[in-house]
Amino acid sequence: QVHLVESGGALVQAGGSLRLSCLASGIIFSSNAMGWYRQAPGKQRELVAAITRGGSTNYPDSVKGRFAISRDNAKNTVYLQMNSLKPEDTAVYYCNTANYYSGSYRYSSSWGQGTQVTVSS
């Protein structure tokens, strides 16, 4: 069973930076694309960063140039470096698989507890 543990969230001021970490187990980590997702109150969960098995990355326009995803296969860990944070980045951040098939990203049904990021203005 997939087990995901996110950490690193905090309360920061606008313009600040945070680095999130996610330790994955129960999967062959190196064989999966991974992603960071976020869910703000009253909104749907959205993918904010994805990294393929080979290290290629993809971001939506809302975070492009500010967020950077990376992975360490030896540690079964995926990271999200977030810079120039904005109040609209406030959300609970989750990691999960992000394997791209038939036009959409596919994720495991097992979500972790997430980590809260709050950006004050």
Short mmCIF file of N, CA, C and O in Angstrom, two decimals:
data_model
loop_
_atom_site.label_atom_id
_atom_site.label_comp_id
_atom_site.label_asym_id
_atom_site.label_seq_id
_atom_site.Cartn_x
_atom_site.Cartn_y
_atom_site.Cartn_z
N GLN A 1 0.84 -1.18 0.00
CA GLN A 1 0.00 0.00 0.00
C GLN A 1 0.88 1.24 0.00
O GLN A 1 1.87 1.31 0.73
N VAL A 2 0.49 2.21 -0.80
CA VAL A 2 1.26 3.44 -0.89
C VAL A 2 1.11 4.23 0.40
O VAL A 2 0.02 4.37 0.95
N HIS A 3 2.24 4.74 0.89
CA HIS A 3 2.25 5.56 2.10
C HIS A 3 3.06 6.82 1.81
O HIS A 3 4.22 6.72 1.37
N LEU A 4 2.44 7.97 2.01
CA LEU A 4 3.06 9.24 1.67
C LEU A 4 3.06 10.14 2.89
O LEU A 4 2.02 10.32 3.53
N VAL A 5 4.22 10.71 3.20
CA VAL A 5 4.34 11.59 4.36
C VAL A 5 4.94 12.92 3.92
O VAL A 5 6.12 12.97 3.56
N GLU A 6 4.14 13.96 3.97
CA GLU A 6 4.57 15.29 3.58
C GLU A 6 5.01 16.10 4.81
O GLU A 6 4.46 15.91 5.90
N SER A 7 5.96 16.99 4.61
CA SER A 7 6.43 17.85 5.69
C SER A 7 6.98 19.14 5.11
O SER A 7 7.24 19.24 3.91
N GLY A 8 7.17 20.11 5.99
CA GLY A 8 7.82 21.36 5.58
C GLY A 8 6.91 22.55 5.48
O GLY A 8 7.39 23.68 5.27
N GLY A 9 5.61 22.36 5.62
CA GLY A 9 4.70 23.49 5.54
C GLY A 9 4.86 24.40 6.73
O GLY A 9 5.32 24.00 7.80
N ALA A 10 4.47 25.66 6.54
CA ALA A 10 4.60 26.65 7.60
C ALA A 10 3.81 27.90 7.24
O ALA A 10 3.24 27.99 6.15
N LEU A 11 3.81 28.84 8.17
CA LEU A 11 3.25 30.17 7.93
C LEU A 11 4.40 31.08 7.51
O LEU A 11 5.39 31.19 8.25
N VAL A 12 4.28 31.69 6.34
CA VAL A 12 5.32 32.58 5.84
C VAL A 12 4.69 33.85 5.31
O VAL A 12 3.50 33.86 4.97
N GLN A 13 5.50 34.88 5.21
CA GLN A 13 5.02 36.13 4.62
C GLN A 13 5.12 36.06 3.11
O GLN A 13 5.93 35.31 2.54
N ALA A 14 4.30 36.85 2.46
CA ALA A 14 4.36 36.93 1.00
C ALA A 14 5.78 37.30 0.57
O ALA A 14 6.44 38.13 1.19
N GLY A 15 6.23 36.63 -0.49
CA GLY A 15 7.59 36.82 -0.97
C GLY A 15 8.59 35.85 -0.38
O GLY A 15 9.73 35.78 -0.85
N GLY A 16 8.16 35.11 0.62
CA GLY A 16 9.06 34.16 1.26
C GLY A 16 9.18 32.85 0.50
O GLY A 16 8.60 32.67 -0.57
N SER A 17 9.94 31.94 1.10
CA SER A 17 10.22 30.64 0.47
C SER A 17 9.99 29.51 1.47
O SER A 17 10.11 29.69 2.68
N LEU A 18 9.67 28.36 0.92
CA LEU A 18 9.54 27.13 1.70
C LEU A 18 10.02 25.96 0.85
O LEU A 18 9.92 26.01 -0.39
N ARG A 19 10.47 24.92 1.53
CA ARG A 19 10.81 23.69 0.84
C ARG A 19 10.03 22.55 1.48
O ARG A 19 10.19 22.27 2.67
N LEU A 20 9.20 21.93 0.68
CA LEU A 20 8.41 20.80 1.14
C LEU A 20 9.12 19.49 0.79
O LEU A 20 9.82 19.41 -0.23
N SER A 21 8.90 18.49 1.63
CA SER A 21 9.46 17.15 1.37
C SER A 21 8.35 16.12 1.47
O SER A 21 7.38 16.30 2.21
N CYS A 22 8.50 15.05 0.73
CA CYS A 22 7.55 13.95 0.78
C CYS A 22 8.29 12.64 0.68
O CYS A 22 8.99 12.38 -0.30
N LEU A 23 8.13 11.82 1.71
CA LEU A 23 8.74 10.49 1.73
C LEU A 23 7.68 9.48 1.31
O LEU A 23 6.59 9.41 1.89
N ALA A 24 8.00 8.69 0.30
CA ALA A 24 7.06 7.70 -0.23
C ALA A 24 7.54 6.29 0.07
O ALA A 24 8.73 6.00 0.02
N SER A 25 6.59 5.42 0.37
CA SER A 25 6.89 4.01 0.54
C SER A 25 5.72 3.21 -0.04
O SER A 25 4.65 3.74 -0.30
N GLY A 26 5.98 1.92 -0.24
CA GLY A 26 4.93 1.06 -0.78
C GLY A 26 4.81 1.10 -2.29
O GLY A 26 3.89 0.52 -2.86
N ILE A 27 5.71 1.84 -2.93
CA ILE A 27 5.75 1.88 -4.39
C ILE A 27 7.19 1.76 -4.84
O ILE A 27 8.12 1.96 -4.05
N ILE A 28 7.38 1.40 -6.10
CA ILE A 28 8.72 1.45 -6.68
C ILE A 28 8.92 2.89 -7.10
O ILE A 28 8.53 3.30 -8.21
N PHE A 29 9.50 3.67 -6.21
CA PHE A 29 9.54 5.12 -6.36
C PHE A 29 10.15 5.53 -7.69
O PHE A 29 9.61 6.36 -8.41
N SER A 30 11.26 4.91 -8.04
CA SER A 30 11.99 5.33 -9.24
C SER A 30 11.22 5.03 -10.52
O SER A 30 11.54 5.57 -11.58
N SER A 31 10.21 4.20 -10.44
CA SER A 31 9.42 3.82 -11.62
C SER A 31 8.19 4.69 -11.82
O SER A 31 7.42 4.46 -12.75
N ASN A 32 8.01 5.65 -10.93
CA ASN A 32 6.82 6.49 -10.98
C ASN A 32 7.16 7.96 -11.18
O ASN A 32 8.11 8.46 -10.56
N ALA A 33 6.38 8.62 -12.02
CA ALA A 33 6.39 10.08 -11.99
C ALA A 33 5.73 10.51 -10.70
O ALA A 33 4.82 9.85 -10.20
N MET A 34 6.19 11.63 -10.16
CA MET A 34 5.66 12.12 -8.89
C MET A 34 5.16 13.56 -9.06
O MET A 34 5.63 14.29 -9.95
N GLY A 35 4.26 13.94 -8.21
CA GLY A 35 3.72 15.29 -8.31
C GLY A 35 3.38 15.86 -6.96
O GLY A 35 3.23 15.14 -5.97
N TRP A 36 3.31 17.17 -6.93
CA TRP A 36 2.78 17.90 -5.78
C TRP A 36 1.43 18.48 -6.17
O TRP A 36 1.28 19.09 -7.25
N TYR A 37 0.48 18.30 -5.29
CA TYR A 37 -0.87 18.80 -5.47
C TYR A 37 -1.20 19.73 -4.31
O TYR A 37 -0.59 19.63 -3.25
N ARG A 38 -2.17 20.58 -4.51
CA ARG A 38 -2.61 21.43 -3.41
C ARG A 38 -4.12 21.58 -3.43
O ARG A 38 -4.75 21.48 -4.50
N GLN A 39 -4.66 21.82 -2.26
CA GLN A 39 -6.10 22.05 -2.15
C GLN A 39 -6.34 23.19 -1.18
O GLN A 39 -5.99 23.10 -0.01
N ALA A 40 -6.91 24.25 -1.71
CA ALA A 40 -7.28 25.40 -0.90
C ALA A 40 -8.73 25.23 -0.44
O ALA A 40 -9.50 24.50 -1.07
N PRO A 41 -9.10 25.89 0.65
CA PRO A 41 -10.48 25.77 1.14
C PRO A 41 -11.50 26.12 0.06
O PRO A 41 -11.39 27.14 -0.60
N GLY A 42 -12.47 25.22 -0.12
CA GLY A 42 -13.53 25.46 -1.08
C GLY A 42 -13.14 25.26 -2.52
O GLY A 42 -13.94 25.54 -3.43
N LYS A 43 -11.94 24.76 -2.75
CA LYS A 43 -11.48 24.56 -4.13
C LYS A 43 -11.11 23.11 -4.37
O LYS A 43 -10.86 22.35 -3.42
N GLN A 44 -11.06 22.73 -5.62
CA GLN A 44 -10.65 21.38 -5.97
C GLN A 44 -9.14 21.23 -5.85
O GLN A 44 -8.38 22.20 -5.97
N ARG A 45 -8.73 20.01 -5.60
CA ARG A 45 -7.30 19.72 -5.56
C ARG A 45 -6.72 19.93 -6.96
O ARG A 45 -7.32 19.53 -7.96
N GLU A 46 -5.54 20.54 -7.04
CA GLU A 46 -4.91 20.78 -8.32
C GLU A 46 -3.44 20.38 -8.27
O GLU A 46 -2.79 20.46 -7.25
N LEU A 47 -2.96 19.96 -9.43
CA LEU A 47 -1.55 19.59 -9.57
C LEU A 47 -0.74 20.86 -9.78
O LEU A 47 -1.06 21.67 -10.65
N VAL A 48 0.32 21.04 -8.98
CA VAL A 48 1.14 22.25 -9.12
C VAL A 48 2.55 21.94 -9.62
O VAL A 48 3.28 22.86 -9.98
N ALA A 49 2.94 20.69 -9.62
CA ALA A 49 4.27 20.34 -10.13
C ALA A 49 4.34 18.84 -10.37
O ALA A 49 3.78 18.07 -9.59
N ALA A 50 5.00 18.47 -11.43
CA ALA A 50 5.17 17.05 -11.74
C ALA A 50 6.59 16.81 -12.23
O ALA A 50 7.18 17.68 -12.88
N ILE A 51 7.12 15.64 -11.90
CA ILE A 51 8.45 15.26 -12.34
C ILE A 51 8.41 13.82 -12.82
O ILE A 51 7.89 12.94 -12.14
N THR A 52 8.93 13.59 -14.01
CA THR A 52 8.91 12.26 -14.57
C THR A 52 10.01 11.39 -13.95
O THR A 52 10.85 11.86 -13.19
N ARG A 53 10.00 10.12 -14.33
CA ARG A 53 11.05 9.22 -13.86
C ARG A 53 12.42 9.72 -14.29
O ARG A 53 13.41 9.58 -13.57
N GLY A 54 12.46 10.35 -15.44
CA GLY A 54 13.73 10.83 -15.97
C GLY A 54 14.12 12.21 -15.51
O GLY A 54 15.19 12.70 -15.87
N GLY A 55 13.24 12.87 -14.75
CA GLY A 55 13.58 14.18 -14.20
C GLY A 55 13.00 15.37 -14.95
O GLY A 55 13.24 16.51 -14.56
N SER A 56 12.23 15.12 -15.98
CA SER A 56 11.58 16.24 -16.67
C SER A 56 10.46 16.77 -15.78
O SER A 56 9.78 16.01 -15.10
N THR A 57 10.28 18.10 -15.82
CA THR A 57 9.30 18.72 -14.93
C THR A 57 8.23 19.47 -15.70
O THR A 57 8.42 19.84 -16.87
N ASN A 58 7.11 19.69 -15.04
CA ASN A 58 6.00 20.41 -15.65
C ASN A 58 5.26 21.17 -14.57
O ASN A 58 5.08 20.64 -13.45
N TYR A 59 4.85 22.40 -14.91
CA TYR A 59 4.16 23.26 -13.95
C TYR A 59 3.02 24.00 -14.64
O TYR A 59 3.14 24.37 -15.80
N PRO A 60 1.97 24.29 -13.91
CA PRO A 60 0.96 25.18 -14.47
C PRO A 60 1.48 26.61 -14.46
O PRO A 60 2.41 26.93 -13.73
N ASP A 61 0.87 27.47 -15.23
CA ASP A 61 1.33 28.85 -15.33
C ASP A 61 1.31 29.57 -13.98
O ASP A 61 2.11 30.48 -13.74
N SER A 62 0.40 29.17 -13.11
CA SER A 62 0.24 29.87 -11.83
C SER A 62 1.47 29.78 -10.94
O SER A 62 1.67 30.62 -10.06
N VAL A 63 2.31 28.76 -11.13
CA VAL A 63 3.49 28.60 -10.28
C VAL A 63 4.79 28.55 -11.08
O VAL A 63 5.87 28.52 -10.49
N LYS A 64 4.68 28.56 -12.37
CA LYS A 64 5.88 28.43 -13.22
C LYS A 64 6.84 29.58 -12.93
O LYS A 64 6.44 30.74 -12.84
N GLY A 65 8.10 29.23 -12.75
CA GLY A 65 9.12 30.23 -12.44
C GLY A 65 9.28 30.50 -10.96
O GLY A 65 10.24 31.15 -10.54
N ARG A 66 8.34 30.01 -10.15
CA ARG A 66 8.41 30.21 -8.70
C ARG A 66 8.62 28.89 -7.95
O ARG A 66 9.26 28.88 -6.90
N PHE A 67 8.05 27.82 -8.46
CA PHE A 67 8.14 26.50 -7.81
C PHE A 67 9.10 25.61 -8.60
O PHE A 67 9.18 25.71 -9.83
N ALA A 68 9.78 24.74 -7.89
CA ALA A 68 10.66 23.77 -8.53
C ALA A 68 10.55 22.43 -7.83
O ALA A 68 10.76 22.34 -6.61
N ILE A 69 10.23 21.41 -8.59
CA ILE A 69 10.11 20.05 -8.05
C ILE A 69 11.39 19.29 -8.35
O ILE A 69 12.01 19.48 -9.41
N SER A 70 11.80 18.46 -7.42
CA SER A 70 12.97 17.61 -7.62
C SER A 70 12.74 16.29 -6.89
O SER A 70 11.81 16.17 -6.09
N ARG A 71 13.59 15.32 -7.18
CA ARG A 71 13.42 14.02 -6.55
C ARG A 71 14.78 13.42 -6.24
O ARG A 71 15.77 13.68 -6.93
N ASP A 72 14.79 12.58 -5.21
CA ASP A 72 15.98 11.82 -4.83
C ASP A 72 15.54 10.36 -4.75
O ASP A 72 14.93 9.94 -3.76
N ASN A 73 15.80 9.61 -5.81
CA ASN A 73 15.33 8.22 -5.84
C ASN A 73 15.98 7.36 -4.76
O ASN A 73 15.38 6.39 -4.30
N ALA A 74 17.18 7.70 -4.36
CA ALA A 74 17.87 6.92 -3.32
C ALA A 74 17.17 7.07 -1.97
O ALA A 74 17.27 6.18 -1.11
N LYS A 75 16.48 8.18 -1.79
CA LYS A 75 15.78 8.44 -0.52
C LYS A 75 14.27 8.30 -0.64
O LYS A 75 13.56 8.59 0.32
N ASN A 76 13.78 7.90 -1.81
CA ASN A 76 12.33 7.80 -2.04
C ASN A 76 11.62 9.10 -1.65
O ASN A 76 10.53 9.08 -1.06
N THR A 77 12.23 10.22 -1.99
CA THR A 77 11.73 11.51 -1.56
C THR A 77 11.59 12.46 -2.74
O THR A 77 12.46 12.50 -3.63
N VAL A 78 10.51 13.21 -2.71
CA VAL A 78 10.29 14.27 -3.69
C VAL A 78 10.18 15.59 -2.94
O VAL A 78 9.64 15.63 -1.83
N TYR A 79 10.71 16.64 -3.55
CA TYR A 79 10.77 17.95 -2.91
C TYR A 79 10.01 18.98 -3.74
O TYR A 79 9.86 18.83 -4.96
N LEU A 80 9.59 20.03 -3.08
CA LEU A 80 9.02 21.17 -3.77
C LEU A 80 9.61 22.44 -3.16
O LEU A 80 9.32 22.77 -2.02
N GLN A 81 10.43 23.12 -3.94
CA GLN A 81 10.97 24.40 -3.53
C GLN A 81 10.01 25.48 -4.01
O GLN A 81 9.72 25.57 -5.21
N MET A 82 9.53 26.27 -3.08
CA MET A 82 8.57 27.32 -3.41
C MET A 82 9.16 28.68 -3.07
O MET A 82 9.50 28.93 -1.90
N ASN A 83 9.30 29.52 -4.05
CA ASN A 83 9.84 30.86 -3.88
C ASN A 83 8.80 31.90 -4.25
O ASN A 83 7.81 31.59 -4.90
N SER A 84 9.05 33.12 -3.83
CA SER A 84 8.14 34.25 -4.15
C SER A 84 6.69 33.88 -3.86
O SER A 84 5.80 34.08 -4.69
N LEU A 85 6.48 33.35 -2.69
CA LEU A 85 5.15 32.87 -2.34
C LEU A 85 4.13 34.01 -2.27
O LEU A 85 4.46 35.14 -1.90
N LYS A 86 2.91 33.67 -2.66
CA LYS A 86 1.81 34.62 -2.69
C LYS A 86 0.68 34.14 -1.78
O LYS A 86 0.56 32.93 -1.55
N PRO A 87 -0.16 35.03 -1.31
CA PRO A 87 -1.29 34.57 -0.47
C PRO A 87 -2.15 33.51 -1.16
O PRO A 87 -2.67 32.61 -0.49
N GLU A 88 -2.27 33.59 -2.46
CA GLU A 88 -3.07 32.60 -3.19
C GLU A 88 -2.42 31.22 -3.26
O GLU A 88 -3.04 30.27 -3.74
N ASP A 89 -1.20 31.10 -2.77
CA ASP A 89 -0.57 29.78 -2.66
C ASP A 89 -0.98 29.06 -1.39
O ASP A 89 -0.63 27.89 -1.19
N THR A 90 -1.72 29.72 -0.53
CA THR A 90 -2.18 29.12 0.72
C THR A 90 -3.05 27.91 0.43
O THR A 90 -4.03 27.99 -0.31
N ALA A 91 -2.67 26.76 0.98
CA ALA A 91 -3.38 25.51 0.73
C ALA A 91 -2.72 24.40 1.54
O ALA A 91 -1.65 24.59 2.12
N VAL A 92 -3.37 23.26 1.55
CA VAL A 92 -2.73 22.04 2.03
C VAL A 92 -2.06 21.39 0.82
O VAL A 92 -2.70 21.21 -0.23
N TYR A 93 -0.79 21.08 0.96
CA TYR A 93 -0.01 20.50 -0.13
C TYR A 93 0.19 19.00 0.10
O TYR A 93 0.53 18.58 1.21
N TYR A 94 -0.03 18.25 -0.94
CA TYR A 94 0.10 16.80 -0.92
C TYR A 94 1.03 16.34 -2.04
O TYR A 94 1.12 16.98 -3.08
N CYS A 95 1.67 15.21 -1.82
CA CYS A 95 2.38 14.58 -2.93
C CYS A 95 1.65 13.29 -3.28
O CYS A 95 0.88 12.74 -2.48
N ASN A 96 1.88 12.83 -4.48
CA ASN A 96 1.31 11.58 -4.95
C ASN A 96 1.99 11.25 -6.27
O ASN A 96 2.76 12.05 -6.80
N THR A 97 1.70 10.09 -6.78
CA THR A 97 2.20 9.78 -8.11
C THR A 97 1.54 10.72 -9.12
O THR A 97 0.48 11.31 -8.84
N ALA A 98 2.15 10.87 -10.27
CA ALA A 98 1.62 11.75 -11.31
C ALA A 98 2.01 11.16 -12.67
O ALA A 98 2.69 11.81 -13.46
N ASN A 99 1.56 9.95 -12.89
CA ASN A 99 1.86 9.28 -14.14
C ASN A 99 0.88 9.74 -15.22
O ASN A 99 -0.33 9.72 -15.01
N TYR A 100 1.41 10.17 -16.34
CA TYR A 100 0.59 10.79 -17.38
C TYR A 100 0.16 9.74 -18.40
O TYR A 100 1.00 9.14 -19.08
N TYR A 101 -1.15 9.49 -18.46
CA TYR A 101 -1.71 8.53 -19.40
C TYR A 101 -2.92 9.13 -20.08
O TYR A 101 -3.77 9.73 -19.42
N SER A 102 -2.99 8.96 -21.35
CA SER A 102 -4.18 9.33 -22.12
C SER A 102 -4.68 10.74 -21.79
O SER A 102 -5.88 10.96 -21.59
N GLY A 103 -3.75 11.67 -21.69
CA GLY A 103 -4.14 13.06 -21.53
C GLY A 103 -4.40 13.53 -20.13
O GLY A 103 -4.86 14.67 -19.94
N SER A 104 -4.14 12.70 -19.14
CA SER A 104 -4.34 13.15 -17.77
C SER A 104 -3.34 12.51 -16.82
O SER A 104 -2.76 11.47 -17.15
N TYR A 105 -3.16 13.17 -15.69
CA TYR A 105 -2.26 12.65 -14.67
C TYR A 105 -3.01 11.66 -13.78
O TYR A 105 -4.11 11.92 -13.33
N ARG A 106 -2.37 10.54 -13.53
CA ARG A 106 -2.99 9.50 -12.70
C ARG A 106 -2.26 9.42 -11.38
O ARG A 106 -1.02 9.37 -11.35
N TYR A 107 -3.02 9.39 -10.31
CA TYR A 107 -2.43 9.36 -8.98
C TYR A 107 -2.98 8.19 -8.19
O TYR A 107 -4.03 7.65 -8.49
N SER A 108 -2.21 7.82 -7.17
CA SER A 108 -2.63 6.75 -6.28
C SER A 108 -3.85 7.18 -5.48
O SER A 108 -4.04 8.37 -5.22
N SER A 109 -4.64 6.22 -5.07
CA SER A 109 -5.81 6.52 -4.24
C SER A 109 -5.43 6.80 -2.79
O SER A 109 -6.26 7.24 -2.00
N SER A 110 -4.17 6.54 -2.44
CA SER A 110 -3.71 6.73 -1.06
C SER A 110 -3.07 8.09 -0.91
O SER A 110 -1.96 8.31 -1.39
N TRP A 111 -3.72 8.99 -0.24
CA TRP A 111 -3.18 10.32 0.02
C TRP A 111 -2.62 10.39 1.44
O TRP A 111 -3.14 9.75 2.35
N GLY A 112 -1.58 11.19 1.60
CA GLY A 112 -1.04 11.43 2.92
C GLY A 112 -1.87 12.47 3.66
O GLY A 112 -2.94 12.89 3.19
N GLN A 113 -1.34 12.93 4.77
CA GLN A 113 -2.07 13.91 5.58
C GLN A 113 -1.89 15.33 5.04
O GLN A 113 -2.64 16.24 5.39
N GLY A 114 -0.92 15.51 4.18
CA GLY A 114 -0.65 16.83 3.62
C GLY A 114 0.13 17.70 4.59
O GLY A 114 0.32 17.36 5.76
N THR A 115 0.56 18.85 4.08
CA THR A 115 1.26 19.81 4.92
C THR A 115 0.70 21.20 4.60
O THR A 115 0.56 21.56 3.43
N GLN A 116 0.39 21.95 5.64
CA GLN A 116 -0.28 23.24 5.47
C GLN A 116 0.73 24.34 5.15
O GLN A 116 1.72 24.52 5.86
N VAL A 117 0.45 25.05 4.08
CA VAL A 117 1.22 26.24 3.72
C VAL A 117 0.29 27.43 3.80
O VAL A 117 -0.76 27.45 3.14
N THR A 118 0.67 28.40 4.61
CA THR A 118 -0.13 29.62 4.76
C THR A 118 0.76 30.81 4.45
O THR A 118 1.82 30.96 5.07
N VAL A 119 0.33 31.61 3.51
CA VAL A 119 1.11 32.79 3.09
C VAL A 119 0.32 34.04 3.49
O VAL A 119 -0.78 34.25 3.00
N SER A 120 0.92 34.82 4.36
CA SER A 120 0.26 36.04 4.81
C SER A 120 0.67 37.22 3.94
O SER A 120 1.79 37.29 3.44
N SER A 121 -0.26 38.15 3.80
CA SER A 121 0.01 39.32 2.94
C SER A 121 0.63 40.46 3.74
O SER A 121 0.71 40.42 4.95
#
